[in-house]
PDB file of C-alpha atoms in Angstrom:
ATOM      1  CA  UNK A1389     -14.950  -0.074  -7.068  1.00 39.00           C
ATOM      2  CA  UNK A1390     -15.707   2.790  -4.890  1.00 44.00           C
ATOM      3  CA  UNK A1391     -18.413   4.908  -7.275  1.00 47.00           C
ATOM      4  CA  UNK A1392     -17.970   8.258  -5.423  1.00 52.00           C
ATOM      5  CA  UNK A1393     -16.372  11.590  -7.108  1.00 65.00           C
ATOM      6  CA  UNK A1394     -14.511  14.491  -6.205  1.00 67.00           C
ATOM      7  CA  UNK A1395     -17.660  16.447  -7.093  1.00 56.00           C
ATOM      8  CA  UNK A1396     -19.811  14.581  -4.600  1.00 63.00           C
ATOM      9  CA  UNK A1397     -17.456  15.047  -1.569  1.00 72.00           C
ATOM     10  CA  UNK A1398     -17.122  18.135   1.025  1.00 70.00           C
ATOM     11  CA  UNK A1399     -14.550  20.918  -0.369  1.00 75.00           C
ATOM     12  CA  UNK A1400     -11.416  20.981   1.316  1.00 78.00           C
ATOM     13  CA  UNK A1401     -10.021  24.719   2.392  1.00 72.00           C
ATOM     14  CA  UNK A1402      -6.929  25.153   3.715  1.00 70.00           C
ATOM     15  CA  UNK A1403      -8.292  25.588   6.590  1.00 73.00           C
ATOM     16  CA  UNK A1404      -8.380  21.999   7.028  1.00 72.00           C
ATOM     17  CA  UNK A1405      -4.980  21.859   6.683  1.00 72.00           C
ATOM     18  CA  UNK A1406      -3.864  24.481   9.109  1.00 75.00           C
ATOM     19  CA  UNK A1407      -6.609  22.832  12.067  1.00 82.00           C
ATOM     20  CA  UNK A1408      -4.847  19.091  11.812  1.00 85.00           C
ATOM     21  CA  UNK A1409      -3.036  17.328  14.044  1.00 86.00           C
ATOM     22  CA  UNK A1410      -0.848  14.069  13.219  1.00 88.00           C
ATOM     23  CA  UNK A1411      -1.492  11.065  15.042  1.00 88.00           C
ATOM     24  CA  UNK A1412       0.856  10.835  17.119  1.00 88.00           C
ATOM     25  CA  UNK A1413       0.912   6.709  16.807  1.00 91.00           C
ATOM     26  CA  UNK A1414       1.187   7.329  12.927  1.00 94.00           C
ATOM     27  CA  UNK A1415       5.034   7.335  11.825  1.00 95.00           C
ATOM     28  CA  UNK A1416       7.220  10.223  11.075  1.00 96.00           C
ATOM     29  CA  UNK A1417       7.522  11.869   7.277  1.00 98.00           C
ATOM     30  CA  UNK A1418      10.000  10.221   5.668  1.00 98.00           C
ATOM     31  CA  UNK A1419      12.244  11.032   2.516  1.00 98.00           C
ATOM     32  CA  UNK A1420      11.622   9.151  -0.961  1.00 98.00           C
ATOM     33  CA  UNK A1421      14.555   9.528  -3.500  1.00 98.00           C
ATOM     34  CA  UNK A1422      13.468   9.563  -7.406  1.00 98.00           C
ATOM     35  CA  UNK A1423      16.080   9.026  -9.374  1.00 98.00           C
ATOM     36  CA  UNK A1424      16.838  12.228 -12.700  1.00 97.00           C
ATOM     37  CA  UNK A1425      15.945  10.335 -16.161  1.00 97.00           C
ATOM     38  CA  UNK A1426      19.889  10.021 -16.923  1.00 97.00           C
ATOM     39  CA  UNK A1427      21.244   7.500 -14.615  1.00 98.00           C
ATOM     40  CA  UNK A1428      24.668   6.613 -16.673  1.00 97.00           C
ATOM     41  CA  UNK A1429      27.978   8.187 -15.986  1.00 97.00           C
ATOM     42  CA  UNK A1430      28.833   8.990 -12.387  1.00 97.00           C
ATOM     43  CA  UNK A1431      25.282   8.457 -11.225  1.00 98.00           C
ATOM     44  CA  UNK A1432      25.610   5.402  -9.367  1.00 98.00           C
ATOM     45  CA  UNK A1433      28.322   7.186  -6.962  1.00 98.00           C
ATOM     46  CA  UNK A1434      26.699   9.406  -6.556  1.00 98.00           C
ATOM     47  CA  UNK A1435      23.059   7.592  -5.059  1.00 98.00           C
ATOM     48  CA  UNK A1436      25.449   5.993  -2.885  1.00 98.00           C
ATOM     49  CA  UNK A1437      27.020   9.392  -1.338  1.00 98.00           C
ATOM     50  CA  UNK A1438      23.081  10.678  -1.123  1.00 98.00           C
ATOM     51  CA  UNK A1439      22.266   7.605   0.368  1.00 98.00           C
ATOM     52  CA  UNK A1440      25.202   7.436   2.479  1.00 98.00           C
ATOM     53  CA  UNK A1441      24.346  11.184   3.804  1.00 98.00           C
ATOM     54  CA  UNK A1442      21.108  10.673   5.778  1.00 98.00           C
ATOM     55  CA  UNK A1443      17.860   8.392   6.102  1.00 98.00           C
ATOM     56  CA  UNK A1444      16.152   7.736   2.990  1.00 98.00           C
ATOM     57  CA  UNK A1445      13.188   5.421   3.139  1.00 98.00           C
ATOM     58  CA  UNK A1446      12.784   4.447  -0.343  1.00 98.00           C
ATOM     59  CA  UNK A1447      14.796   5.571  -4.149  1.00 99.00           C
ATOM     60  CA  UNK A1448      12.509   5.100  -7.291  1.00 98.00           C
ATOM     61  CA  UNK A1449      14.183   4.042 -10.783  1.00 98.00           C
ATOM     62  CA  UNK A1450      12.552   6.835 -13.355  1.00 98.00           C
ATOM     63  CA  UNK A1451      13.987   6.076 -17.050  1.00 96.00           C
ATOM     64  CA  UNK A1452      12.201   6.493 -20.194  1.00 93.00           C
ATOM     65  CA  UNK A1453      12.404   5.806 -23.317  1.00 93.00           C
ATOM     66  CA  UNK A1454      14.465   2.521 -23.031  1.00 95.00           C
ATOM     67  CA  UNK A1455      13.896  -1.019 -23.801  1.00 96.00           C
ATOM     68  CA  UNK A1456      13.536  -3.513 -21.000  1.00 95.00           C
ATOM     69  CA  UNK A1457      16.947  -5.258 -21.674  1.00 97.00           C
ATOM     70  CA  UNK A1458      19.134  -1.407 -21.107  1.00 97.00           C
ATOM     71  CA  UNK A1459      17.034  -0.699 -18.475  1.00 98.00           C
ATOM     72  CA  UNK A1460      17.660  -4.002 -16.372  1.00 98.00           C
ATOM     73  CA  UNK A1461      21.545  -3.023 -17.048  1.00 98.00           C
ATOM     74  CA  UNK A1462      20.777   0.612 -15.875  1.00 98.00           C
ATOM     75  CA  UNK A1463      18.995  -0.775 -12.595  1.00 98.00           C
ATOM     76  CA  UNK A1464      21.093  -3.695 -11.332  1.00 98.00           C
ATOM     77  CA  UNK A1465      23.977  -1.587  -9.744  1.00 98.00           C
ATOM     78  CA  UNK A1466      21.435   0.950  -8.196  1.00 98.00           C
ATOM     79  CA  UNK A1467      19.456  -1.748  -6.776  1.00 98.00           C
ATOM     80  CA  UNK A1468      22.404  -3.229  -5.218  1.00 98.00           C
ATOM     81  CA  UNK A1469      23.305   0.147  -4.255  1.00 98.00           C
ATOM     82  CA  UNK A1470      19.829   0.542  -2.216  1.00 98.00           C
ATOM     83  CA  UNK A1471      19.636  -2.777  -1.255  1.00 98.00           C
ATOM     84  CA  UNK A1472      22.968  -2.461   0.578  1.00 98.00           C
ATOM     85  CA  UNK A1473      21.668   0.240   2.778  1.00 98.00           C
ATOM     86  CA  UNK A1474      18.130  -1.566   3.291  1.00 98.00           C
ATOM     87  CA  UNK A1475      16.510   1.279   1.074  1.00 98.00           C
ATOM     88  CA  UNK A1476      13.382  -0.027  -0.294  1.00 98.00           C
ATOM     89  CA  UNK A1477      13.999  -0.134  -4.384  1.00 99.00           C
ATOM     90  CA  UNK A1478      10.662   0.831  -6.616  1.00 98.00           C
ATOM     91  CA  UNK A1479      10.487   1.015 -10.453  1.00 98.00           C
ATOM     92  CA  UNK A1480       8.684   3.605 -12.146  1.00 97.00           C
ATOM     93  CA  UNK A1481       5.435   3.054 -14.434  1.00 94.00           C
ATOM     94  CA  UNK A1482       6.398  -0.724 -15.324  1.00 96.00           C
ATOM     95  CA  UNK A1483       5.786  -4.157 -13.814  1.00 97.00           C
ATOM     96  CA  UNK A1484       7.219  -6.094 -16.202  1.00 97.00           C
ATOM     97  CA  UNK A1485      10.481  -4.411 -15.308  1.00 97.00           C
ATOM     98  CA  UNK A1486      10.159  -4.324 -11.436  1.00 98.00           C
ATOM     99  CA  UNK A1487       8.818  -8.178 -11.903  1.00 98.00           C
ATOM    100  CA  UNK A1488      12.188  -9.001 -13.885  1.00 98.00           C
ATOM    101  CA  UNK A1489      14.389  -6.971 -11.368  1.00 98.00           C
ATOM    102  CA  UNK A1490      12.839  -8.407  -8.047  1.00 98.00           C
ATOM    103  CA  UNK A1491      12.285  -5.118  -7.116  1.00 98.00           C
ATOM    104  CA  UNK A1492      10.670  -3.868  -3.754  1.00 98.00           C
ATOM    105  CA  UNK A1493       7.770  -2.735  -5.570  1.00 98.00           C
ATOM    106  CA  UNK A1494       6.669  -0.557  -8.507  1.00 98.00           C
ATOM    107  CA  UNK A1495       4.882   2.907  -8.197  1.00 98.00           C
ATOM    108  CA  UNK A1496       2.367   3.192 -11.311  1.00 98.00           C
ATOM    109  CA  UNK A1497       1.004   6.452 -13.072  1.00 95.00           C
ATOM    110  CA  UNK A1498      -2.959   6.419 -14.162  1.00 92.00           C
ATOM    111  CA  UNK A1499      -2.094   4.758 -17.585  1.00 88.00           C
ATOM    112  CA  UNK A1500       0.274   1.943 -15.796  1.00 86.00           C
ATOM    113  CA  UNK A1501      -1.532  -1.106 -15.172  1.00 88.00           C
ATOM    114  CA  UNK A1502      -3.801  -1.824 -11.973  1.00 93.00           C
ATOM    115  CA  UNK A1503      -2.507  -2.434  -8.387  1.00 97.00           C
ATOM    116  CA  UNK A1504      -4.189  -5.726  -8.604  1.00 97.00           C
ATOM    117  CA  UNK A1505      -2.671  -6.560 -11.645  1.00 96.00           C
ATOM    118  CA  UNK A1506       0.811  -5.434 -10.124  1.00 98.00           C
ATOM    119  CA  UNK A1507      -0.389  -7.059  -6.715  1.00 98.00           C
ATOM    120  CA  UNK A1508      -0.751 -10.568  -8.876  1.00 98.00           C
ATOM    121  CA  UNK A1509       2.648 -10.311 -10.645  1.00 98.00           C
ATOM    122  CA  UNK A1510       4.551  -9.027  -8.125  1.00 98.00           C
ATOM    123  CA  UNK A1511       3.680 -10.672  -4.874  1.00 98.00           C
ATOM    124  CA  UNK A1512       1.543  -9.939  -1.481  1.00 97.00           C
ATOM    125  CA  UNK A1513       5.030  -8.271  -0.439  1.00 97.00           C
ATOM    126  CA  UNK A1514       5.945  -5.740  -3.102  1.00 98.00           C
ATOM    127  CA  UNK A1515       5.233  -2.051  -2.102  1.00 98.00           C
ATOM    128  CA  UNK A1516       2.654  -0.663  -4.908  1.00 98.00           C
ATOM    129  CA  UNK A1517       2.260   3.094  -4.948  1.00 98.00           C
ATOM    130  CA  UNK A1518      -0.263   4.853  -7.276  1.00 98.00           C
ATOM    131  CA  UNK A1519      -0.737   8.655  -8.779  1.00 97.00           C
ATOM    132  CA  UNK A1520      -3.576  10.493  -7.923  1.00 97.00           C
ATOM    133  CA  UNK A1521      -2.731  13.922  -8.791  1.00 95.00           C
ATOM    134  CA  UNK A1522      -5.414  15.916  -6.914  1.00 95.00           C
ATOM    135  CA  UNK A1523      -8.143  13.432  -7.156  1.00 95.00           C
ATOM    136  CA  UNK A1524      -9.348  12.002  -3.857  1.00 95.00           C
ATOM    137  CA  UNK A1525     -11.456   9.820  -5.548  1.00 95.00           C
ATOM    138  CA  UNK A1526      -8.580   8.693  -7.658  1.00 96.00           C
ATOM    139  CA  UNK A1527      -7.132   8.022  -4.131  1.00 97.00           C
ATOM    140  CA  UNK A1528      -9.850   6.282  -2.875  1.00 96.00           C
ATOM    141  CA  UNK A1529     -10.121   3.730  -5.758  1.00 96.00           C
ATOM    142  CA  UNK A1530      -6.231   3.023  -5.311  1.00 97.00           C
ATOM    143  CA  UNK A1531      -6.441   2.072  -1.577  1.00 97.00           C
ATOM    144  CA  UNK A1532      -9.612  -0.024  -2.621  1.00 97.00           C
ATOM    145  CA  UNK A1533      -7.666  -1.436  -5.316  1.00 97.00           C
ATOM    146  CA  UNK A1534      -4.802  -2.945  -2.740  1.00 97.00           C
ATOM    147  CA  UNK A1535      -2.249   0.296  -3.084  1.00 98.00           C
ATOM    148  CA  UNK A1536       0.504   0.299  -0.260  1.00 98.00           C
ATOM    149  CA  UNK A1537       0.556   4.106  -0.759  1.00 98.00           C
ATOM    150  CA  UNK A1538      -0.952   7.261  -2.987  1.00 98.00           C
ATOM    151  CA  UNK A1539       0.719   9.813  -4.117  1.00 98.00           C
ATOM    152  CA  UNK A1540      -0.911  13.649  -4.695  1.00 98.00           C
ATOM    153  CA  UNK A1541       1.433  16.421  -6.335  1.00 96.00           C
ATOM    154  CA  UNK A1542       2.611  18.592  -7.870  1.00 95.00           C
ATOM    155  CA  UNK A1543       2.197  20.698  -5.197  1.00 96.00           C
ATOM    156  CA  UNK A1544       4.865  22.838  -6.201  1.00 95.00           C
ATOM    157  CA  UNK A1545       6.071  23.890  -9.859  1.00 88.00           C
ATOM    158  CA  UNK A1546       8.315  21.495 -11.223  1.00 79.00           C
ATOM    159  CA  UNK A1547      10.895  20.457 -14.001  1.00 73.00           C
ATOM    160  CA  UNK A1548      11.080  16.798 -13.727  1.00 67.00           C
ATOM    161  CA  UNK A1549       7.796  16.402 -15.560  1.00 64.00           C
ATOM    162  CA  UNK A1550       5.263  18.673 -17.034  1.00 67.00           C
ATOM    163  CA  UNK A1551       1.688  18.609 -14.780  1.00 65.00           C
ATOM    164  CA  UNK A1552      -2.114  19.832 -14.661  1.00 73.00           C
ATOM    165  CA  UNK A1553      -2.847  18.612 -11.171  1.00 64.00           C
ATOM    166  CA  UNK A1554      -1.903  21.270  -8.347  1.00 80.00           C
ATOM    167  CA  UNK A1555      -3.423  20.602  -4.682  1.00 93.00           C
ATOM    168  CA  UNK A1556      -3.562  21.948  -1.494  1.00 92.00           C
ATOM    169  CA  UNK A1557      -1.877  20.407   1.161  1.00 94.00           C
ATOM    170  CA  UNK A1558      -5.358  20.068   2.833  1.00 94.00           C
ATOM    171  CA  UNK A1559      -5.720  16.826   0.804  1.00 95.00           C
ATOM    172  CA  UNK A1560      -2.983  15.456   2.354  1.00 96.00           C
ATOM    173  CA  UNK A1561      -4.303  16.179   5.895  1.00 94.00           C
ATOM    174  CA  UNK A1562      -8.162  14.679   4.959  1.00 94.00           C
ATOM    175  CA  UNK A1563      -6.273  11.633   3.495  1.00 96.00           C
ATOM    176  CA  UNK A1564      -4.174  10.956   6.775  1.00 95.00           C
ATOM    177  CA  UNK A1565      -7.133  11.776   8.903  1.00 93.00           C
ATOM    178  CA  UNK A1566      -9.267   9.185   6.840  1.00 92.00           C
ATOM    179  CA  UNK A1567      -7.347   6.488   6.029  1.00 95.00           C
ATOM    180  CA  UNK A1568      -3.914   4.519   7.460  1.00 96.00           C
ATOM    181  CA  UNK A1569      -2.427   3.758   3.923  1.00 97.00           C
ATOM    182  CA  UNK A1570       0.965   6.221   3.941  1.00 98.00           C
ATOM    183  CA  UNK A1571       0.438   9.753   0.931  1.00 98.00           C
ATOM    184  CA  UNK A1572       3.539  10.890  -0.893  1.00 98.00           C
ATOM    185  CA  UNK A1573       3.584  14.267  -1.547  1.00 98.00           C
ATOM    186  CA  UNK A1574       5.636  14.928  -5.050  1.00 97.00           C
ATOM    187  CA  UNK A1575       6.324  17.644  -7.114  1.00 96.00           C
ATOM    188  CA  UNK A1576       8.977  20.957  -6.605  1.00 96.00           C
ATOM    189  CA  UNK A1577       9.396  19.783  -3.121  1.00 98.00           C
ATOM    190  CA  UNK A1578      12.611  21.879  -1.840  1.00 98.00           C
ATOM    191  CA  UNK A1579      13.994  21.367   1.882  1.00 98.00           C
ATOM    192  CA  UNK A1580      13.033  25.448   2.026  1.00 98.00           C
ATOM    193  CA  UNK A1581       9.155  24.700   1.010  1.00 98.00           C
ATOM    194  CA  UNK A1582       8.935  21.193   2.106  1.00 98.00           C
ATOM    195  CA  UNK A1583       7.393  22.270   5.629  1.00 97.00           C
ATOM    196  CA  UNK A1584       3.774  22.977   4.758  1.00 95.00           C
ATOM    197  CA  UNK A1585       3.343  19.367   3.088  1.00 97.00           C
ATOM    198  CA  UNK A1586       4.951  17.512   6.286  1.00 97.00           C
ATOM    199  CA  UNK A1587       3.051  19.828   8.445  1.00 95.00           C
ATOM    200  CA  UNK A1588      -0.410  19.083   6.520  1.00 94.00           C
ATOM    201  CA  UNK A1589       0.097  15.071   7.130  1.00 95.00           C
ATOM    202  CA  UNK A1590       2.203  13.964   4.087  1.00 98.00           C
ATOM    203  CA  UNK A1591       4.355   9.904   5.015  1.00 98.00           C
ATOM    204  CA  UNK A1592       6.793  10.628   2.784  1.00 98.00           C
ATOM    205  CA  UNK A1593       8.746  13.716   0.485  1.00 98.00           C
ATOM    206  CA  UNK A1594       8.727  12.041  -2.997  1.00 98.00           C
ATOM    207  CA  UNK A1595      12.512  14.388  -4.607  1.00 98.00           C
ATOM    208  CA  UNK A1596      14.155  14.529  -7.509  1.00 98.00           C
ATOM    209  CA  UNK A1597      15.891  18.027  -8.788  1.00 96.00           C
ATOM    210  CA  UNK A1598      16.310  19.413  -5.551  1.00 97.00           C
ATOM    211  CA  UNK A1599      18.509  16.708  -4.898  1.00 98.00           C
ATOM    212  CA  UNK A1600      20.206  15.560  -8.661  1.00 98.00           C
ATOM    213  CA  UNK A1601      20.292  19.360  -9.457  1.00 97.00           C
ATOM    214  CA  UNK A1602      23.196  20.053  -7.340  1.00 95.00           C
ATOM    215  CA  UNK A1603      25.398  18.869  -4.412  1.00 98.00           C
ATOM    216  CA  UNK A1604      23.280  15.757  -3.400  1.00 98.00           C
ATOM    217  CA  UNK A1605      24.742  15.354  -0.220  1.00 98.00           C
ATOM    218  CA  UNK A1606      24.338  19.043   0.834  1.00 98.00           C
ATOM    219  CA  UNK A1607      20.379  18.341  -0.294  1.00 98.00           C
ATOM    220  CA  UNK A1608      19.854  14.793   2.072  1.00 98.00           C
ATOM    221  CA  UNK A1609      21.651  16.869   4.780  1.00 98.00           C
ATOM    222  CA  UNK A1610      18.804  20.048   4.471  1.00 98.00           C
ATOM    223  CA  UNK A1611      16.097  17.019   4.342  1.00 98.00           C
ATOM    224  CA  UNK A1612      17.233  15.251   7.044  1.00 98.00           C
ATOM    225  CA  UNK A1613      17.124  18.641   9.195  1.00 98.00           C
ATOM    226  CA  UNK A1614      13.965  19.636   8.451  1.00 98.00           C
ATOM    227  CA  UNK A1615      12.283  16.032   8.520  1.00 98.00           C
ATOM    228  CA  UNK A1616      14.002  16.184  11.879  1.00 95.00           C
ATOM    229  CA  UNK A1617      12.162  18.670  12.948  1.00 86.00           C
TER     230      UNK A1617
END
């Protein structure tokens, strides 16, 4: 385990963000779908209009609060949904779940398990993503641990879930200057503020609300033009 801190590295200012330069070898920013909490009713459609509407790498299934049987029954038509289109499907917090769906992977908060533990459930192929909040260190440990990507947020305010960790997009550009495992950059991301974080380094836009919280198409369509940029 890597034994450095936040405390003991160099401060990032956002100066570091505004001086870097993306490889140009390293792929484009990307789009990563997270799915509202309520995925009954008309939901299913309507992932498959969003999905239908523009290039989205990757959807993640975020439910809470359910038991492992209603969430299987929740999943199964979404996955087929995303797996239809080649859109990589993730499960939020749980291996057990993503383990019993076959899913693409699993993306795991701090108090979610280990990537190694996910890594030994789930298979040398399954995409495991971890949360590191503003922590490089945090980061750090993940990629040592055998994460396929990190995630850093909220870098914007946000109703999906209520957070303590705000960063500056300059800890997106140190992490893609450092090291080749893809960041996600989550929280409030809007196609109208979204241009700082893919300008600062980030692999992919981790959404939610800006896209469930109105016309969903519309939303992949704004994405799509700026990430074309």
């Amino acid at each position: 385990m890597i034994d450095i801190d936040d405390d003991a590295l160099p401060p990032l200012g956002p100066e570091f963000a505004a001086q870097f330069k993306r490889d140009d070898r390293r792929p484009a920013c990307q789009l990563y779908l997270v799915s509202p909490l309520d995925v009954t009713g008309e939901f299913a459609d309507r992932l498959a209009r969003a999905l239908d509407a523009g290039p989205v790498a990757a959807f993640q299934f975020r439910v809470k609060d359910v038991d492992q049987h209603e969430a299987t029954r929740l999943a199964e038509p979404l996955q087929r949904i995303c797996s239809d289109r080649d859109v990589a499907f993730l499960v939020n917090d749980s291996i057990s779940l993503a383990k019993r769906l076959g899913a693409d992977g699993v993306h795991l908060g701090q108090g979610d398990g280990d990537p190694r533990e996910a890594r030994s459930v789930l298979g040398p192929n399954a995409q495991i993503g971890v949360t590191c909040h503003d922590s490089r260190h945090l980061a750090m440990e993940a990629g040592e641990a055998g994460a396929d990507y990190v995630a850093f947020g909220a870098f914007y305010p946000t109703t999906t879930k209520e957070v303590r960790h705000h960063p500056d997009p300059a800890i997106l550009s140190w992490w893609t200057t450092v090291f080749e495992i893809p960041c996600v950059a989550i929280g409030g991301i809007t196609p109208a503020n979204s241009r700082p974080l893919i300008d600062a380094g980030a692999d992919f836009l981790a959404v939610s609300s800006a896209v469930w919280g109105d016309d969903e198409v519309a939303a992949i369509k704004a994405f799509g033009a700026v990430l074309a940029r």
